[in-house]
Short mmCIF file of C-alpha atoms in Angstrom, two decimals:
data_model
loop_
_atom_site.label_atom_id
_atom_site.label_comp_id
_atom_site.label_asym_id
_atom_site.label_seq_id
_atom_site.Cartn_x
_atom_site.Cartn_y
_atom_site.Cartn_z
CA MET A 8 39.54 -70.50 -8.36
CA ARG A 9 40.63 -66.85 -8.25
CA PRO A 10 43.71 -65.79 -6.23
CA TYR A 11 41.56 -64.07 -3.60
CA HIS A 12 39.75 -67.35 -2.85
CA GLN A 13 42.84 -68.41 -0.91
CA VAL A 14 41.87 -65.88 1.78
CA PRO A 15 40.10 -67.53 4.77
CA ILE A 16 36.62 -66.34 5.73
CA GLN A 17 35.67 -65.65 9.35
CA GLU A 18 32.00 -64.75 8.98
CA CYS A 19 31.03 -61.98 11.40
CA GLY A 20 27.26 -62.43 11.12
CA GLU A 21 26.53 -58.80 10.27
CA PRO A 22 23.07 -58.48 8.71
CA LEU A 23 22.03 -57.24 5.31
CA VAL A 24 20.29 -53.88 5.46
CA ALA A 25 18.59 -51.73 2.86
CA ILE A 26 20.69 -49.00 1.24
CA PRO A 27 19.12 -45.55 1.86
CA LEU A 28 18.42 -44.96 -1.82
CA ALA A 29 17.39 -41.31 -1.37
CA MET A 30 21.08 -40.50 -0.88
CA PHE A 31 22.12 -42.16 -4.14
CA ALA A 32 21.07 -42.57 -7.74
CA VAL A 33 19.58 -45.86 -8.93
CA GLU A 34 18.04 -47.25 -12.08
CA SER A 35 14.47 -48.41 -11.61
CA PRO A 36 13.51 -51.10 -12.30
CA HIS A 37 16.85 -52.71 -11.70
CA PRO A 38 18.60 -53.82 -14.94
CA TYR A 39 18.90 -57.47 -13.90
CA GLU A 40 15.38 -57.62 -12.49
CA LYS A 41 14.08 -56.43 -15.87
CA LEU A 42 15.73 -59.51 -17.39
CA GLY A 43 13.99 -61.78 -14.88
CA ALA A 44 16.83 -62.34 -12.40
CA PRO A 45 15.49 -64.15 -9.28
CA TYR A 46 16.42 -61.92 -6.34
CA GLY A 47 13.90 -63.45 -3.97
CA GLU A 48 13.58 -62.00 -0.48
CA TYR A 49 16.01 -59.11 -0.91
CA SER A 50 16.23 -56.45 -3.58
CA PRO A 51 19.58 -55.77 -5.27
CA TYR A 52 19.88 -52.65 -3.12
CA PHE A 53 20.95 -54.36 0.10
CA LEU A 54 24.45 -54.62 1.62
CA ARG A 55 25.98 -55.54 4.96
CA ARG A 56 25.31 -52.83 7.53
CA SER A 57 28.90 -51.57 7.81
CA VAL A 58 29.29 -51.58 4.02
CA VAL A 59 26.24 -49.32 3.73
CA GLU A 60 27.81 -46.97 6.27
CA SER A 61 31.00 -46.87 4.21
CA LEU A 62 29.03 -46.22 1.03
CA ILE A 63 27.45 -43.18 2.72
CA THR A 64 30.95 -42.02 3.69
CA ALA A 65 32.04 -42.33 0.05
CA GLN A 66 29.04 -40.27 -1.08
CA ASN A 67 29.96 -37.58 1.44
CA HIS A 68 33.52 -37.48 0.07
CA LEU A 69 32.15 -37.11 -3.45
CA GLN A 70 30.03 -34.15 -2.34
CA LEU A 71 33.16 -32.34 -1.14
CA LEU A 72 34.78 -32.71 -4.55
CA ARG A 73 31.77 -32.47 -6.85
CA PRO A 74 28.81 -30.84 -5.14
CA ASP A 75 25.47 -32.20 -6.39
CA TRP A 76 27.06 -35.28 -7.95
CA ARG A 77 25.91 -38.65 -6.65
CA ILE A 78 27.09 -42.21 -6.67
CA GLN A 79 24.78 -44.37 -8.74
CA ILE A 80 24.34 -47.87 -7.40
CA PHE A 81 24.09 -50.28 -10.29
CA ASP A 82 24.06 -53.50 -8.26
CA ALA A 83 24.85 -54.58 -4.71
CA TYR A 84 23.76 -57.83 -3.03
CA ARG A 85 23.41 -60.61 -5.58
CA PRO A 86 22.36 -64.13 -4.54
CA VAL A 87 24.15 -67.02 -6.24
CA ALA A 88 20.91 -67.77 -8.12
CA VAL A 89 21.13 -64.31 -9.71
CA GLN A 90 24.83 -64.82 -10.44
CA GLN A 91 23.94 -68.05 -12.25
CA PHE A 92 21.14 -66.35 -14.16
CA MET A 93 23.37 -63.50 -15.31
CA VAL A 94 26.25 -65.79 -16.27
CA ASN A 95 23.89 -67.85 -18.41
CA TYR A 96 22.34 -64.71 -19.90
CA SER A 97 25.76 -63.24 -20.70
CA PHE A 98 26.86 -66.48 -22.34
CA ALA A 99 23.77 -66.52 -24.56
CA GLU A 100 24.30 -62.83 -25.44
CA ALA A 101 27.94 -63.45 -26.35
CA VAL A 102 26.94 -66.32 -28.61
CA ARG A 103 24.34 -64.15 -30.37
CA ASN A 104 26.76 -61.22 -30.73
CA LYS A 105 29.22 -63.50 -32.48
CA GLY A 106 26.54 -64.62 -34.93
CA LEU A 107 26.68 -68.19 -33.62
CA VAL A 108 24.05 -70.72 -32.56
CA GLU A 109 24.57 -72.28 -29.13
CA GLU A 110 23.50 -75.77 -30.23
CA ASN A 111 26.12 -75.70 -32.99
CA LEU A 112 29.09 -74.55 -30.92
CA SER A 113 32.21 -76.67 -30.99
CA ALA A 114 33.83 -77.61 -27.69
CA THR A 115 36.61 -75.10 -28.42
CA GLN A 116 34.16 -72.27 -29.22
CA ARG A 117 32.20 -72.99 -26.06
CA GLN A 118 35.34 -72.95 -23.93
CA GLU A 119 36.57 -69.69 -25.47
CA ILE A 120 33.25 -67.96 -24.82
CA TRP A 121 33.15 -69.17 -21.23
CA GLN A 122 36.67 -67.81 -20.75
CA GLU A 123 35.42 -64.41 -21.95
CA ILE A 124 32.45 -64.57 -19.58
CA TYR A 125 34.61 -65.33 -16.56
CA GLN A 126 36.90 -62.41 -17.29
CA ILE A 127 34.03 -60.26 -15.99
CA TRP A 128 31.67 -62.55 -14.10
CA ALA A 129 32.60 -64.52 -11.00
CA GLU A 130 31.67 -68.18 -11.16
CA PRO A 131 28.34 -68.88 -9.40
CA SER A 132 30.00 -71.17 -6.88
CA LEU A 133 28.04 -72.71 -4.00
CA ASP A 134 31.25 -73.66 -2.20
CA ILE A 135 31.31 -71.68 1.05
CA ASN A 136 35.05 -71.14 0.59
CA THR A 137 34.76 -69.56 -2.88
CA PRO A 138 31.68 -67.29 -2.83
CA PRO A 139 31.00 -64.86 -5.68
CA PRO A 140 31.83 -61.43 -4.18
CA HIS A 141 28.32 -59.98 -4.57
CA SER A 142 26.79 -62.97 -2.77
CA THR A 143 28.50 -61.83 0.44
CA GLY A 144 26.67 -58.50 0.58
CA ALA A 145 30.06 -56.77 0.66
CA ALA A 146 30.48 -55.81 -3.01
CA VAL A 147 28.83 -53.03 -4.97
CA ASP A 148 28.90 -51.90 -8.61
CA VAL A 149 28.79 -48.12 -8.92
CA THR A 150 29.20 -45.23 -11.30
CA LEU A 151 28.63 -41.45 -11.12
CA VAL A 152 25.72 -39.15 -11.85
CA ASP A 153 26.24 -35.43 -12.45
CA GLU A 154 24.36 -32.39 -11.14
CA ASN A 155 21.78 -32.76 -13.91
CA GLY A 156 21.02 -36.36 -13.01
CA ALA A 157 22.82 -37.69 -16.10
CA ILE A 158 25.01 -40.79 -15.87
CA VAL A 159 28.62 -39.73 -16.37
CA ASN A 160 30.38 -41.31 -19.35
CA MET A 161 33.19 -43.42 -17.88
CA GLY A 162 34.45 -44.69 -21.21
CA SER A 163 32.59 -48.01 -21.15
CA PRO A 164 29.34 -49.30 -19.68
CA ILE A 165 29.22 -51.48 -16.60
CA ASP A 166 29.50 -55.21 -17.43
CA GLU A 167 31.08 -54.64 -20.85
CA MET A 168 33.17 -57.70 -21.74
CA SER A 169 36.20 -55.94 -23.20
CA GLU A 170 39.54 -54.48 -22.15
CA ARG A 171 37.82 -51.10 -21.77
CA SER A 172 36.52 -52.42 -18.45
CA LEU A 173 40.04 -52.43 -17.01
CA PRO A 174 40.32 -49.50 -14.57
CA ASP A 175 43.46 -48.02 -16.17
CA TYR A 176 42.55 -48.77 -19.79
CA TYR A 177 42.58 -45.08 -20.73
CA ALA A 178 45.61 -44.07 -18.65
CA ASN A 179 48.02 -43.85 -21.59
CA SER A 180 45.53 -43.84 -24.43
CA GLU A 181 45.51 -41.22 -27.19
CA GLN A 182 41.84 -41.82 -27.97
CA PRO A 183 39.54 -38.78 -27.88
CA ASP A 184 38.37 -38.05 -24.29
CA ALA A 185 40.66 -40.78 -22.93
CA GLN A 186 42.16 -38.58 -20.21
CA GLN A 187 38.71 -37.38 -19.18
CA TYR A 188 37.55 -40.99 -18.79
CA HIS A 189 40.66 -41.86 -16.82
CA ALA A 190 40.23 -38.85 -14.53
CA LEU A 191 36.62 -39.79 -13.84
CA ARG A 192 37.59 -43.36 -13.02
CA LEU A 193 40.24 -42.03 -10.65
CA LEU A 194 37.63 -39.77 -9.03
CA LEU A 195 35.34 -42.74 -8.44
CA ARG A 196 38.21 -44.83 -7.10
CA ASP A 197 39.40 -42.07 -4.79
CA VAL A 198 36.04 -41.38 -3.13
CA MET A 199 35.43 -45.11 -2.66
CA GLU A 200 38.91 -45.78 -1.29
CA LYS A 201 38.56 -42.93 1.20
CA ALA A 202 35.79 -45.05 2.70
CA ASP A 203 38.08 -48.15 2.73
CA PHE A 204 36.62 -49.83 -0.36
CA LYS A 205 38.99 -51.68 -2.68
CA ARG A 206 38.46 -51.84 -6.44
CA ASN A 207 38.41 -55.00 -8.50
CA PRO A 208 41.61 -54.87 -10.62
CA ARG A 209 39.62 -55.89 -13.71
CA GLU A 210 36.48 -53.74 -13.36
CA TRP A 211 36.40 -49.96 -12.92
CA TRP A 212 32.93 -50.14 -11.33
CA HIS A 213 33.31 -52.96 -8.76
CA PHE A 214 34.26 -52.14 -5.16
CA SER A 215 34.09 -54.12 -1.94
CA ILE A 216 34.84 -54.06 1.77
CA GLY A 217 35.42 -57.06 4.01
CA ASP A 218 35.17 -59.84 1.45
CA GLN A 219 37.95 -62.10 0.17
CA MET A 220 38.91 -59.78 -2.69
CA TRP A 221 39.17 -56.80 -0.33
CA ALA A 222 41.38 -58.73 2.10
CA TRP A 223 43.53 -60.14 -0.73
CA LEU A 224 44.10 -56.66 -2.20
CA HIS A 225 45.06 -55.31 1.23
CA ASN A 226 47.49 -58.18 1.70
CA GLN A 227 49.07 -57.60 -1.70
CA ILE A 228 49.95 -54.07 -0.60
CA ASN A 229 50.91 -55.11 2.95
CA PRO A 230 52.26 -58.69 2.76
CA GLY A 231 52.73 -59.01 6.49
CA GLN A 232 49.16 -58.04 7.34
CA ASN A 233 47.36 -61.33 6.53
CA LEU A 234 43.84 -59.94 6.74
CA VAL A 235 40.99 -62.43 6.47
CA ALA A 236 37.53 -61.86 5.06
CA ARG A 237 34.76 -61.07 7.52
CA TYR A 238 31.89 -61.65 5.09
CA GLY A 239 31.05 -64.95 3.41
CA ARG A 240 28.19 -66.09 1.20
CA LEU A 241 24.70 -65.39 2.49
CA LEU A 242 22.42 -67.36 0.13
#
């Protein structure tokens, strides 16, 4: 259980709606769909209605600061079945990258790899009290695209399982281009937060509104507020 799972959920019943993709940049076909992820009835480019409205607000803020830049939507709504698929895929990839064979893993090796996976991926829980954030339709993974349509280099790719995924990883780094990467991450954070999104403390690309993580982050800043989540798991 993550700390934000302590936040109660009072589901508001707001529907999922399609994101107006003409306003944003997207990768087509979707990266997880190419792997065979089972999205079912909805594409990955759906969110709760109010979250879509806030995403449009964030895009408008970006336009004021960087005309002709766009937010690229990497992933939005993600059913638990897709979460399970991607967790399993990431585990298998981590095993291969380490030069190991899954059938030969020791219990300790298996546990260590799963710990790495869950540094990035939420557990695909079916408990209504502990939904993966994307399964609520309130979380979105985003990056930036410049005026030439090129994805902006943020210092690490989305979903990378390393410390480079931490939002402030480059803040005090002396690596080449570190301050540029940090400034770009701050730009993304600022335009999203102007629309009331909150960023996952462990992932520079993950933002949400109205879910447990969002409420928990608000409450950390304002301890007396005691916000609850308004979006729970959909499927």
